[in-house]
Amino acid sequence: MDEIINQFPELTPLQKEQFARLEELYKDWNAKINVISRKDIDALYTKHVLHSLGIAKVMEFKPGASVMDVGTGGGFPGVPLAILFPETDFYLIDVIAKKIKVVQEVVDALGLKNVKAEQKRAEKVDQQFDFIVSRAVTNMPDFVKWVRGKIKKDQNHDLPNGILYLKGGDLTEELEVFQKVTIYNLSDYFTDEFFETKKVVHLAMKYKGN
């Protein structure tokens, strides 16, 4: 929790309170519905919350922006980003109902009004977003197939609309088919050894009309 405050010193008292409550909420719900591995729950702030906020180190979502989190699991990266960007709309989806139940309970407990959580496959979503975020739910080529046609045309951010993907390891082969891709090493922002191989991948995607 201290590292989050250090990394994001402009947090409001409400945001600090919301981040502080995550540990209790997730430990309580994880005991009922296992959405985070037992070995990771004690490192929640590093391996889940701060990792999710790595996206915020390369992208500051603007008020009114729309972001979809595909395969959100227990709410990562969507919930920490929604706390950090309260004027941005987040749509969190996962195919597993019990995970969405946990997300909804956490969102309700924190009073997050900018989050909608739903059990749904990305292919079934008929909305368009400024950005689509996710945390390594599949390889990038397959992920692009899932979300193709779901990016808005109008550009309002410093980075082009598209995908912001949290991944680790060597991504050379996986990303070689893409031209407009940028890799940001999270070790440039965070000192914990957990982030040595972790990255944010930005893939610009062209608008495709329905």
Short mmCIF file of C-alpha atoms in Angstrom, two decimals:
data_model
loop_
_atom_site.label_atom_id
_atom_site.label_comp_id
_atom_site.label_asym_id
_atom_site.label_seq_id
_atom_site.Cartn_x
_atom_site.Cartn_y
_atom_site.Cartn_z
CA MET A 1 0.00 0.00 0.00
CA ASP A 2 2.87 2.39 0.79
CA GLU A 3 4.34 1.82 -2.65
CA ILE A 4 1.05 2.82 -4.30
CA ILE A 5 1.05 6.10 -2.38
CA ASN A 6 4.70 6.66 -3.32
CA GLN A 7 4.05 5.97 -6.98
CA PHE A 8 0.84 7.99 -7.15
CA PRO A 9 1.32 10.85 -4.67
CA GLU A 10 -1.68 12.85 -5.88
CA LEU A 11 -4.25 10.33 -4.63
CA THR A 12 -7.20 11.89 -2.83
CA PRO A 13 -8.15 10.75 0.71
CA LEU A 14 -11.05 8.78 -0.83
CA GLN A 15 -8.76 7.00 -3.29
CA LYS A 16 -6.30 6.14 -0.52
CA GLU A 17 -9.17 4.72 1.53
CA GLN A 18 -10.44 2.68 -1.44
CA PHE A 19 -7.01 1.23 -2.16
CA ALA A 20 -6.50 0.47 1.54
CA ARG A 21 -9.78 -1.49 1.66
CA LEU A 22 -8.82 -3.79 -1.22
CA GLU A 23 -6.79 -6.16 0.95
CA GLU A 24 -9.58 -6.82 3.42
CA LEU A 25 -12.20 -7.15 0.68
CA TYR A 26 -10.19 -9.55 -1.47
CA LYS A 27 -9.02 -11.68 1.44
CA ASP A 28 -12.60 -11.99 2.64
CA TRP A 29 -14.02 -12.87 -0.78
CA ASN A 30 -11.10 -15.07 -1.73
CA ALA A 31 -11.84 -17.25 1.28
CA LYS A 32 -15.34 -17.82 -0.13
CA ILE A 33 -14.65 -17.82 -3.87
CA ASN A 34 -11.08 -18.46 -4.95
CA VAL A 35 -10.29 -15.78 -7.55
CA ILE A 36 -6.66 -15.11 -6.58
CA SER A 37 -4.12 -17.86 -5.97
CA ARG A 38 -3.46 -18.52 -2.28
CA LYS A 39 0.25 -17.71 -2.64
CA ASP A 40 -0.50 -14.38 -4.31
CA ILE A 41 -3.17 -13.03 -1.96
CA ASP A 42 -0.52 -11.95 0.58
CA ALA A 43 1.25 -10.01 -2.19
CA LEU A 44 -1.98 -8.43 -3.41
CA TYR A 45 -0.67 -4.86 -3.62
CA THR A 46 2.44 -5.78 -5.60
CA LYS A 47 1.31 -8.61 -7.86
CA HIS A 48 -2.22 -7.41 -8.55
CA VAL A 49 -2.88 -3.78 -7.61
CA LEU A 50 0.44 -2.17 -8.52
CA HIS A 51 0.77 -4.45 -11.55
CA SER A 52 -2.62 -3.25 -12.77
CA LEU A 53 -1.58 0.35 -12.22
CA GLY A 54 1.40 -0.19 -14.50
CA ILE A 55 -1.01 0.75 -17.29
CA ALA A 56 -1.42 4.16 -15.66
CA LYS A 57 2.32 4.74 -16.00
CA VAL A 58 1.98 4.78 -19.80
CA MET A 59 -1.59 6.06 -20.19
CA GLU A 60 -3.57 8.65 -18.26
CA PHE A 61 -7.20 8.05 -19.15
CA LYS A 62 -9.16 11.24 -19.64
CA PRO A 63 -12.54 12.06 -18.09
CA GLY A 64 -15.30 10.58 -20.21
CA ALA A 65 -13.06 7.93 -21.75
CA SER A 66 -14.35 4.36 -22.01
CA VAL A 67 -12.25 1.29 -21.21
CA MET A 68 -13.12 -2.40 -21.41
CA ASP A 69 -11.25 -4.94 -19.27
CA VAL A 70 -11.43 -8.37 -20.94
CA GLY A 71 -11.02 -11.45 -18.75
CA THR A 72 -10.95 -9.31 -15.63
CA GLY A 73 -10.89 -12.29 -13.25
CA GLY A 74 -11.22 -10.83 -9.77
CA GLY A 75 -11.15 -7.30 -11.17
CA PHE A 76 -7.63 -6.74 -12.46
CA PRO A 77 -6.55 -4.44 -13.96
CA GLY A 78 -10.01 -2.82 -14.07
CA VAL A 79 -10.76 -2.15 -10.39
CA PRO A 80 -7.45 -0.43 -9.47
CA LEU A 81 -7.63 1.63 -12.67
CA ALA A 82 -11.23 2.61 -11.90
CA ILE A 83 -10.15 3.86 -8.47
CA LEU A 84 -7.33 5.87 -10.01
CA PHE A 85 -9.47 7.31 -12.82
CA PRO A 86 -12.91 7.95 -11.27
CA GLU A 87 -14.13 10.00 -14.25
CA THR A 88 -13.38 7.25 -16.77
CA ASP A 89 -15.98 4.55 -17.49
CA PHE A 90 -14.84 0.95 -17.08
CA TYR A 91 -16.61 -2.16 -18.38
CA LEU A 92 -15.26 -5.34 -16.77
CA ILE A 93 -16.13 -8.68 -18.34
CA ASP A 94 -15.29 -12.31 -17.67
CA VAL A 95 -16.86 -15.59 -18.77
CA ILE A 96 -16.87 -17.01 -15.22
CA ALA A 97 -19.89 -15.91 -13.19
CA LYS A 98 -18.34 -16.35 -9.72
CA LYS A 99 -15.48 -14.02 -10.65
CA ILE A 100 -17.89 -11.32 -11.80
CA LYS A 101 -19.81 -11.78 -8.54
CA VAL A 102 -16.64 -10.96 -6.59
CA VAL A 103 -15.92 -7.96 -8.82
CA GLN A 104 -19.43 -6.62 -8.30
CA GLU A 105 -19.24 -7.05 -4.54
CA VAL A 106 -15.89 -5.23 -4.41
CA VAL A 107 -17.16 -2.44 -6.66
CA ASP A 108 -20.28 -2.02 -4.52
CA ALA A 109 -18.28 -2.02 -1.27
CA LEU A 110 -15.96 0.68 -2.61
CA GLY A 111 -18.80 2.75 -4.01
CA LEU A 112 -17.31 2.84 -7.51
CA LYS A 113 -19.90 4.46 -9.77
CA ASN A 114 -17.74 4.26 -12.91
CA VAL A 115 -17.67 0.45 -13.20
CA LYS A 116 -20.02 -1.99 -14.88
CA ALA A 117 -19.25 -5.69 -14.43
CA GLU A 118 -20.83 -8.42 -16.53
CA GLN A 119 -20.45 -12.09 -17.35
CA LYS A 120 -19.84 -11.99 -21.10
CA ARG A 121 -17.44 -13.04 -23.83
CA ALA A 122 -15.57 -10.26 -25.58
CA GLU A 123 -16.85 -11.44 -28.96
CA LYS A 124 -20.42 -10.81 -27.81
CA VAL A 125 -19.83 -7.19 -26.81
CA ASP A 126 -21.37 -4.76 -29.32
CA GLN A 127 -19.96 -1.51 -27.88
CA GLN A 128 -16.85 0.43 -28.81
CA PHE A 129 -14.19 1.79 -26.46
CA ASP A 130 -11.22 4.13 -26.43
CA PHE A 131 -9.04 1.39 -24.99
CA ILE A 132 -9.24 -2.29 -24.18
CA VAL A 133 -7.12 -3.53 -21.29
CA SER A 134 -6.31 -7.02 -20.09
CA ARG A 135 -3.79 -9.05 -18.16
CA ALA A 136 -2.37 -11.88 -20.25
CA VAL A 137 -5.56 -13.85 -20.83
CA THR A 138 -4.24 -15.26 -24.13
CA ASN A 139 -1.68 -14.56 -26.84
CA MET A 140 -1.98 -11.21 -28.60
CA PRO A 141 -3.07 -12.50 -32.05
CA ASP A 142 -6.04 -14.35 -30.52
CA PHE A 143 -6.86 -11.41 -28.26
CA VAL A 144 -6.97 -9.07 -31.26
CA LYS A 145 -9.49 -11.40 -32.93
CA TRP A 146 -11.71 -11.23 -29.84
CA VAL A 147 -11.81 -7.43 -29.73
CA ARG A 148 -11.61 -6.48 -33.40
CA GLY A 149 -14.17 -3.81 -34.27
CA LYS A 150 -14.57 -2.63 -30.67
CA ILE A 151 -12.30 0.43 -30.83
CA LYS A 152 -13.73 3.94 -31.19
CA LYS A 153 -12.82 6.10 -34.17
CA ASP A 154 -12.32 9.42 -32.35
CA GLN A 155 -8.89 9.84 -30.75
CA ASN A 156 -8.63 11.85 -27.52
CA HIS A 157 -5.45 10.57 -25.86
CA ASP A 158 -1.71 10.92 -26.39
CA LEU A 159 -1.51 7.27 -27.45
CA PRO A 160 -3.69 6.03 -30.33
CA ASN A 161 -6.82 4.11 -29.36
CA GLY A 162 -6.24 0.39 -29.03
CA ILE A 163 -5.10 -2.33 -26.62
CA LEU A 164 -3.08 -1.92 -23.42
CA TYR A 165 -1.99 -5.41 -22.43
CA LEU A 166 -0.09 -6.55 -19.34
CA LYS A 167 2.30 -9.33 -20.35
CA GLY A 168 5.58 -10.87 -19.25
CA GLY A 169 8.57 -12.60 -20.79
CA ASP A 170 9.92 -12.51 -24.33
CA LEU A 171 7.20 -11.21 -26.65
CA THR A 172 9.25 -11.01 -29.87
CA GLU A 173 7.61 -13.91 -31.69
CA GLU A 174 4.11 -13.18 -30.41
CA LEU A 175 4.17 -9.56 -31.56
CA GLU A 176 6.09 -9.89 -34.83
CA VAL A 177 2.92 -9.77 -36.95
CA PHE A 178 1.97 -6.34 -35.59
CA GLN A 179 3.40 -3.07 -36.89
CA LYS A 180 1.98 -0.44 -34.53
CA VAL A 181 3.11 -1.92 -31.24
CA THR A 182 5.07 -0.35 -28.39
CA ILE A 183 6.46 -2.19 -25.36
CA TYR A 184 6.93 -0.44 -22.02
CA ASN A 185 9.03 -2.23 -19.38
CA LEU A 186 7.46 -1.94 -15.94
CA SER A 187 10.92 -2.28 -14.40
CA ASP A 188 11.47 1.31 -15.61
CA TYR A 189 8.77 2.44 -13.18
CA PHE A 190 8.69 -0.10 -10.32
CA THR A 191 11.70 -1.45 -8.39
CA ASP A 192 10.28 -4.72 -7.03
CA GLU A 193 11.89 -7.75 -8.68
CA PHE A 194 8.41 -9.01 -9.62
CA PHE A 195 8.38 -6.40 -12.39
CA GLU A 196 11.72 -7.35 -13.98
CA THR A 197 10.04 -9.18 -16.87
CA LYS A 198 6.64 -7.45 -16.78
CA LYS A 199 5.54 -5.16 -19.58
CA VAL A 200 2.69 -3.04 -20.87
CA VAL A 201 2.11 -3.64 -24.56
CA HIS A 202 0.32 -0.90 -26.48
CA LEU A 203 -1.16 -1.96 -29.78
CA ALA A 204 -2.84 0.75 -31.85
CA MET A 205 -5.95 -0.53 -33.61
CA LYS A 206 -7.72 1.08 -36.51
CA TYR A 207 -11.40 1.83 -36.28
CA LYS A 208 -13.52 -0.70 -38.16
CA GLY A 209 -17.11 0.36 -38.79
CA ASN A 210 -19.83 -2.18 -38.23
#
